[in-house]
Amino acid sequence: MTSINEIQEKTQWVSSRNSNISILIRGLLNSLGSCFLNWNNSVPRIEPYSSYLIFGLVVISLYFLIRFTPRRVWSLVVISIVLTPLVLVTADLILGGGRSLQSRYLLPSLLFVQISVAYFLTKCIIFSFYAWEKVFWRFAYLTMVFVGVISAITIAKTPGWDYLEQGRTANALNLKMAPLINVANRPVVIIFFVGLIPHRLHGVQNYLGLESPCNFPPVSCLLSPVSFFKSEATHSFVLGLSHLVNKDVDFQVINDVEASEFSSYFNIPELAQKYEEVFIYFPDKQFKSFVEQEQGGELESVFDNKLYRLKRALFSTINNSGLTQIYF
């Protein structure tokens, strides 16, 4: 059961993505184009059309390969190209999700695509009858190399490039949330999990440098069917965020706490004594209602309804009330 829970937890971000046949086809075309040309849409009018041009080049290369090489050669290449996307697309259509939308899962297929294109261009240069043909194919070959080098330079200068293709997943959003947290004064990020297995929870705590009871509330690992707050955040998302924020950013991790007992773990007056900025990472509607109704607080969305912050006006009032300072 523990292994199944771990697998489901780690792959939740893939299976939760909405996809249909048109989205999958468009994603495969983008992945195909990106293995030759990828400028992160810095030239948005070029990349969509380049994917279709590269697709045409790949089709011609495969035809050339099948036409002029032995069966044992082209069958290996074709099977290697088709097999991986076929398995991923079938799983997406039957089970749902966006496995085939991740370029890194298509790496074996894309590698053989590049081999077939390189073989095609090389043979065209070698067996050209006229001088202008050699010049044309050499120019085409150098163009492919040039755009590949430019793409590599662009990727090297773009932080977190490996997360950008994930679109609306938390790891991609972390890249945009972290700067907002880093500019805050004395910030703390509140994170709560549901059903996170104990050893995984303690791994997160140890990595973030949290030691009970000083830096975070006592953790309850209840597995009974009680009412919990639910969050989209997983341990991998939190660890990803911790790499992007400054060292002075504190984290408060809460796991499997009943909604009726949450006030003892999340207390605005106590937070106000120690921090100037309190961020809530991926809260749900039930938690927002808890803050407004039971705690008398007010949350404001900092980014895309995924990262919230307690309003400063409320903090100023509480800080001037002379409450005794209580540490977590």
Short mmCIF file of C-alpha atoms in Angstrom, two decimals:
data_model
loop_
_atom_site.label_atom_id
_atom_site.label_comp_id
_atom_site.label_asym_id
_atom_site.label_seq_id
_atom_site.Cartn_x
_atom_site.Cartn_y
_atom_site.Cartn_z
CA MET A 1 0.00 0.00 0.00
CA THR A 2 2.83 2.37 0.84
CA SER A 3 4.46 1.83 -2.55
CA ILE A 4 1.15 2.39 -4.36
CA ASN A 5 0.57 5.60 -2.42
CA GLU A 6 4.05 6.81 -3.31
CA ILE A 7 3.51 6.07 -7.01
CA GLN A 8 0.15 7.85 -7.03
CA GLU A 9 1.60 10.82 -5.17
CA LYS A 10 4.55 11.20 -7.54
CA THR A 11 2.48 10.83 -10.72
CA GLN A 12 -0.54 12.87 -9.64
CA TRP A 13 0.60 15.93 -11.57
CA VAL A 14 0.66 13.88 -14.80
CA SER A 15 -2.65 12.05 -14.44
CA SER A 16 -4.51 15.23 -13.42
CA ARG A 17 -3.85 17.04 -16.71
CA ASN A 18 -6.74 17.37 -19.15
CA SER A 19 -6.03 16.08 -22.64
CA ASN A 20 -7.78 14.95 -25.80
CA ILE A 21 -6.60 13.71 -29.18
CA SER A 22 -6.10 17.21 -30.63
CA ILE A 23 -4.10 18.37 -27.60
CA LEU A 24 -1.95 15.25 -27.73
CA ILE A 25 -1.23 15.62 -31.46
CA ARG A 26 -0.34 19.28 -31.02
CA GLY A 27 1.89 18.39 -28.07
CA LEU A 28 3.70 15.71 -30.07
CA LEU A 29 4.30 18.17 -32.91
CA ASN A 30 5.68 20.73 -30.47
CA SER A 31 7.98 18.13 -28.91
CA LEU A 32 9.15 17.09 -32.36
CA GLY A 33 9.92 20.68 -33.32
CA SER A 34 11.57 21.41 -29.97
CA CYS A 35 14.21 18.73 -30.45
CA PHE A 36 15.60 20.83 -33.33
CA LEU A 37 14.42 24.38 -32.56
CA ASN A 38 13.40 25.65 -29.13
CA TRP A 39 13.61 29.35 -28.32
CA ASN A 40 10.97 29.37 -25.56
CA ASN A 41 8.57 31.21 -27.89
CA SER A 42 10.85 34.25 -27.95
CA VAL A 43 9.92 34.40 -31.65
CA PRO A 44 6.29 33.19 -31.38
CA ARG A 45 5.54 33.51 -35.10
CA ILE A 46 8.34 31.13 -36.09
CA GLU A 47 8.15 28.12 -33.76
CA PRO A 48 4.57 26.95 -34.54
CA TYR A 49 5.31 26.90 -38.27
CA SER A 50 8.76 25.38 -37.75
CA SER A 51 7.15 22.36 -36.07
CA TYR A 52 5.19 21.60 -39.25
CA LEU A 53 8.27 22.10 -41.43
CA ILE A 54 10.32 19.80 -39.22
CA PHE A 55 7.51 17.23 -39.26
CA GLY A 56 7.63 17.29 -43.06
CA LEU A 57 11.41 16.89 -42.99
CA VAL A 58 11.08 13.90 -40.64
CA VAL A 59 8.50 12.24 -42.90
CA ILE A 60 10.78 12.67 -45.94
CA SER A 61 13.75 11.37 -43.95
CA LEU A 62 11.85 8.24 -42.90
CA TYR A 63 10.70 7.64 -46.49
CA PHE A 64 14.30 7.97 -47.67
CA LEU A 65 15.44 5.62 -44.91
CA ILE A 66 12.83 2.97 -45.76
CA ARG A 67 13.46 3.32 -49.48
CA PHE A 68 17.25 3.03 -49.50
CA THR A 69 18.28 0.99 -46.44
CA PRO A 70 17.85 -2.71 -45.53
CA ARG A 71 14.74 -3.72 -43.63
CA ARG A 72 16.66 -4.60 -40.48
CA VAL A 73 18.00 -1.03 -40.39
CA TRP A 74 14.89 1.04 -41.06
CA SER A 75 12.63 -1.24 -38.99
CA LEU A 76 14.78 -0.59 -35.90
CA VAL A 77 14.60 3.17 -36.43
CA VAL A 78 10.86 3.27 -37.22
CA ILE A 79 9.90 1.05 -34.28
CA SER A 80 12.07 3.11 -31.93
CA ILE A 81 10.40 6.32 -33.13
CA VAL A 82 6.81 5.08 -33.05
CA LEU A 83 6.76 2.79 -30.00
CA THR A 84 7.25 5.33 -27.18
CA PRO A 85 4.67 7.92 -28.39
CA LEU A 86 2.20 5.12 -29.17
CA VAL A 87 2.37 3.73 -25.63
CA LEU A 88 2.11 7.16 -23.98
CA VAL A 89 -0.74 8.40 -26.18
CA THR A 90 -2.69 5.17 -25.64
CA ALA A 91 -2.30 5.54 -21.87
CA ASP A 92 -3.41 9.19 -22.03
CA LEU A 93 -6.52 8.37 -24.08
CA ILE A 94 -7.55 5.43 -21.88
CA LEU A 95 -6.50 6.60 -18.40
CA GLY A 96 -6.40 10.34 -18.96
CA GLY A 97 -3.50 12.67 -18.26
CA GLY A 98 -0.65 14.18 -20.24
CA ARG A 99 2.22 11.71 -20.24
CA SER A 100 2.88 12.19 -23.94
CA LEU A 101 3.01 15.98 -23.47
CA GLN A 102 6.32 15.71 -21.59
CA SER A 103 9.24 15.86 -24.01
CA ARG A 104 11.59 14.05 -21.66
CA TYR A 105 9.43 10.91 -21.86
CA LEU A 106 9.86 11.01 -25.65
CA LEU A 107 13.65 11.18 -25.55
CA PRO A 108 14.29 7.69 -27.05
CA SER A 109 11.96 8.48 -29.93
CA LEU A 110 13.39 11.96 -30.55
CA LEU A 111 16.93 10.59 -30.57
CA PHE A 112 16.14 8.27 -33.50
CA VAL A 113 14.30 11.13 -35.23
CA GLN A 114 17.51 13.16 -35.18
CA ILE A 115 19.50 10.17 -36.42
CA SER A 116 17.16 9.70 -39.40
CA VAL A 117 17.27 13.41 -40.31
CA ALA A 118 21.07 13.48 -40.03
CA TYR A 119 21.31 10.39 -42.25
CA PHE A 120 19.01 11.97 -44.84
CA LEU A 121 20.92 15.27 -45.02
CA THR A 122 24.29 13.51 -45.15
CA LYS A 123 23.24 11.25 -48.02
CA CYS A 124 21.78 14.22 -49.92
CA ILE A 125 25.11 16.04 -49.67
CA ILE A 126 27.15 12.99 -50.72
CA PHE A 127 25.00 11.93 -53.68
CA SER A 128 24.21 15.35 -55.14
CA PHE A 129 24.85 15.47 -58.91
CA TYR A 130 25.12 19.23 -59.33
CA ALA A 131 27.16 21.82 -57.47
CA TRP A 132 24.09 23.88 -56.55
CA GLU A 133 22.53 20.78 -54.97
CA LYS A 134 25.56 20.29 -52.73
CA VAL A 135 25.43 23.97 -51.75
CA PHE A 136 21.71 23.73 -50.97
CA TRP A 137 21.96 20.64 -48.79
CA ARG A 138 25.07 21.92 -47.01
CA PHE A 139 23.20 25.15 -46.28
CA ALA A 140 20.24 23.15 -44.96
CA TYR A 141 22.58 21.08 -42.77
CA LEU A 142 24.38 24.15 -41.39
CA THR A 143 21.03 25.84 -40.74
CA MET A 144 19.90 22.89 -38.62
CA VAL A 145 23.16 23.00 -36.68
CA PHE A 146 22.93 26.78 -36.23
CA VAL A 147 19.37 26.81 -34.86
CA GLY A 148 20.32 23.92 -32.57
CA VAL A 149 23.25 25.89 -31.14
CA ILE A 150 21.07 28.99 -30.66
CA SER A 151 18.46 26.84 -28.91
CA ALA A 152 21.11 25.38 -26.60
CA ILE A 153 22.38 28.87 -25.69
CA THR A 154 18.82 30.05 -25.02
CA ILE A 155 18.12 27.05 -22.81
CA ALA A 156 21.37 27.56 -20.87
CA LYS A 157 20.39 31.16 -20.09
CA THR A 158 16.83 30.31 -18.99
CA PRO A 159 16.49 29.24 -15.32
CA GLY A 160 14.29 26.21 -14.72
CA TRP A 161 13.94 25.38 -18.39
CA ASP A 162 13.03 21.75 -17.58
CA TYR A 163 9.87 22.92 -15.77
CA LEU A 164 8.63 25.40 -18.36
CA GLU A 165 7.05 22.76 -20.60
CA GLN A 166 4.90 21.54 -17.70
CA GLY A 167 2.72 24.62 -18.08
CA ARG A 168 0.29 24.87 -15.19
CA THR A 169 1.85 22.33 -12.85
CA ALA A 170 3.17 23.43 -9.48
CA ASN A 171 6.84 23.11 -10.38
CA ALA A 172 6.38 25.52 -13.27
CA LEU A 173 4.44 27.91 -11.05
CA ASN A 174 7.17 27.76 -8.39
CA LEU A 175 9.43 29.68 -10.76
CA LYS A 176 6.96 32.56 -10.67
CA MET A 177 6.01 32.30 -7.00
CA ALA A 178 9.54 32.28 -5.58
CA PRO A 179 10.44 35.88 -6.58
CA LEU A 180 7.27 37.13 -4.88
CA ILE A 181 8.26 35.36 -1.66
CA ASN A 182 11.89 36.47 -1.84
CA VAL A 183 11.05 40.21 -1.83
CA ALA A 184 8.96 39.87 1.37
CA ASN A 185 10.25 40.86 4.81
CA ARG A 186 10.57 38.05 7.36
CA PRO A 187 8.34 35.63 5.40
CA VAL A 188 6.95 32.24 6.35
CA VAL A 189 5.31 29.78 3.97
CA ILE A 190 2.50 27.65 5.43
CA ILE A 191 2.21 24.22 3.82
CA PHE A 192 -0.14 21.40 4.77
CA PHE A 193 -0.32 17.87 3.41
CA VAL A 194 -2.99 15.18 3.46
CA GLY A 195 -2.03 11.51 3.85
CA LEU A 196 1.69 12.08 3.39
CA ILE A 197 3.36 8.92 4.69
CA PRO A 198 5.46 9.48 7.85
CA HIS A 199 8.93 8.82 6.42
CA ARG A 200 8.20 11.11 3.47
CA LEU A 201 6.97 13.83 5.84
CA HIS A 202 10.06 13.60 8.04
CA GLY A 203 12.23 13.72 4.94
CA VAL A 204 10.63 17.03 3.97
CA GLN A 205 11.04 18.36 7.50
CA ASN A 206 14.70 17.36 7.72
CA TYR A 207 15.48 18.83 4.31
CA LEU A 208 13.86 22.15 5.23
CA GLY A 209 15.66 22.18 8.57
CA LEU A 210 12.48 21.93 10.65
CA GLU A 211 12.78 20.45 14.12
CA SER A 212 9.78 19.96 16.41
CA PRO A 213 8.65 21.83 18.43
CA CYS A 214 10.63 25.01 17.70
CA ASN A 215 10.05 25.69 14.04
CA PHE A 216 6.78 23.96 13.28
CA PRO A 217 3.75 22.57 15.14
CA PRO A 218 3.58 18.95 16.33
CA VAL A 219 2.71 16.66 13.44
CA SER A 220 -0.18 14.21 13.59
CA CYS A 221 -0.06 11.27 11.16
CA LEU A 222 -3.72 10.28 11.49
CA LEU A 223 -5.11 7.97 8.83
CA SER A 224 -8.71 7.82 10.08
CA PRO A 225 -11.56 9.14 7.88
CA VAL A 226 -11.81 12.62 9.45
CA SER A 227 -12.29 16.03 7.85
CA PHE A 228 -8.99 17.42 6.56
CA PHE A 229 -8.04 20.49 4.62
CA LYS A 230 -6.94 19.46 1.14
CA SER A 231 -4.05 20.90 -0.83
CA GLU A 232 -2.72 20.30 -4.33
CA ALA A 233 0.84 20.55 -3.02
CA THR A 234 3.02 17.45 -2.78
CA HIS A 235 6.39 16.97 -1.11
CA SER A 236 8.19 17.30 -4.46
CA PHE A 237 6.55 20.68 -5.13
CA VAL A 238 7.59 21.96 -1.70
CA LEU A 239 11.17 20.78 -2.10
CA GLY A 240 11.26 22.44 -5.51
CA LEU A 241 10.09 25.72 -3.99
CA SER A 242 12.71 25.49 -1.23
CA HIS A 243 15.47 25.53 -3.88
CA LEU A 244 14.17 28.81 -5.31
CA VAL A 245 13.56 30.93 -2.20
CA ASN A 246 16.10 32.74 -0.04
CA LYS A 247 17.62 31.13 3.04
CA ASP A 248 15.75 33.49 5.38
CA VAL A 249 12.36 32.13 4.26
CA ASP A 250 10.82 29.89 6.94
CA PHE A 251 8.50 26.96 6.27
CA GLN A 252 5.75 25.61 8.50
CA VAL A 253 4.74 22.06 7.57
CA ILE A 254 1.47 20.55 8.83
CA ASN A 255 0.31 17.03 8.01
CA ASP A 256 -3.12 15.36 8.44
CA VAL A 257 -4.59 17.83 10.94
CA GLU A 258 -8.35 17.71 11.49
CA ALA A 259 -10.18 20.84 10.38
CA SER A 260 -11.72 21.19 13.84
CA GLU A 261 -8.25 21.31 15.43
CA PHE A 262 -6.50 23.48 12.88
CA SER A 263 -6.79 26.64 15.00
CA SER A 264 -4.16 25.22 17.36
CA TYR A 265 -1.74 24.85 14.46
CA PHE A 266 -2.51 28.02 12.50
CA ASN A 267 -2.97 31.03 14.78
CA ILE A 268 -2.77 34.51 13.25
CA PRO A 269 -1.84 36.42 16.44
CA GLU A 270 1.06 34.05 17.06
CA LEU A 271 2.24 34.28 13.46
CA ALA A 272 2.10 38.08 13.60
CA GLN A 273 4.52 38.20 16.51
CA LYS A 274 7.29 36.49 14.55
CA TYR A 275 6.69 37.22 10.86
CA GLU A 276 5.79 40.23 8.76
CA GLU A 277 4.60 38.22 5.75
CA VAL A 278 2.64 34.96 5.91
CA PHE A 279 2.14 33.05 2.66
CA ILE A 280 -0.22 30.10 2.18
CA TYR A 281 0.90 27.60 -0.45
CA PHE A 282 -1.91 26.00 -2.53
CA PRO A 283 -4.77 26.41 -0.01
CA ASP A 284 -8.27 25.03 -0.64
CA LYS A 285 -11.64 26.78 -0.23
CA GLN A 286 -12.24 25.20 3.17
CA PHE A 287 -9.03 26.64 4.54
CA LYS A 288 -9.86 30.11 3.18
CA SER A 289 -13.22 29.96 4.98
CA PHE A 290 -11.43 28.88 8.16
CA VAL A 291 -9.11 31.91 8.05
CA GLU A 292 -11.91 34.39 7.40
CA GLN A 293 -14.58 32.99 9.74
CA GLU A 294 -12.70 31.43 12.66
CA GLN A 295 -9.47 33.45 12.62
CA GLY A 296 -10.97 36.76 11.51
CA GLY A 297 -8.30 37.13 8.86
CA GLU A 298 -8.37 37.98 5.19
CA LEU A 299 -6.36 36.39 2.41
CA GLU A 300 -5.28 38.06 -0.81
CA SER A 301 -4.18 36.14 -3.87
CA VAL A 302 -0.56 36.84 -4.70
CA PHE A 303 -0.35 34.60 -7.75
CA ASP A 304 -3.04 32.84 -9.75
CA ASN A 305 -5.07 31.66 -6.72
CA LYS A 306 -2.22 29.27 -5.86
CA LEU A 307 -0.24 31.45 -3.47
CA TYR A 308 -2.03 33.61 -0.89
CA ARG A 309 -0.88 36.13 1.69
CA LEU A 310 -2.45 37.45 4.89
CA LYS A 311 -3.25 41.13 4.43
CA ARG A 312 -0.79 43.51 6.07
CA ALA A 313 -3.46 45.77 7.58
CA LEU A 314 -4.57 42.87 9.76
CA PHE A 315 -0.99 42.23 10.82
CA SER A 316 -0.42 45.84 11.84
CA THR A 317 -3.47 45.73 14.12
CA ILE A 318 -2.39 42.50 15.77
CA ASN A 319 1.23 43.56 16.19
CA ASN A 320 0.14 46.66 18.12
CA SER A 321 -2.12 44.69 20.45
CA GLY A 322 0.73 43.72 22.77
CA LEU A 323 0.23 39.97 22.64
CA THR A 324 2.83 37.70 24.20
CA GLN A 325 5.24 36.28 21.64
CA ILE A 326 4.78 32.55 21.10
CA TYR A 327 7.17 30.50 18.97
CA PHE A 328 6.22 27.44 16.96
#
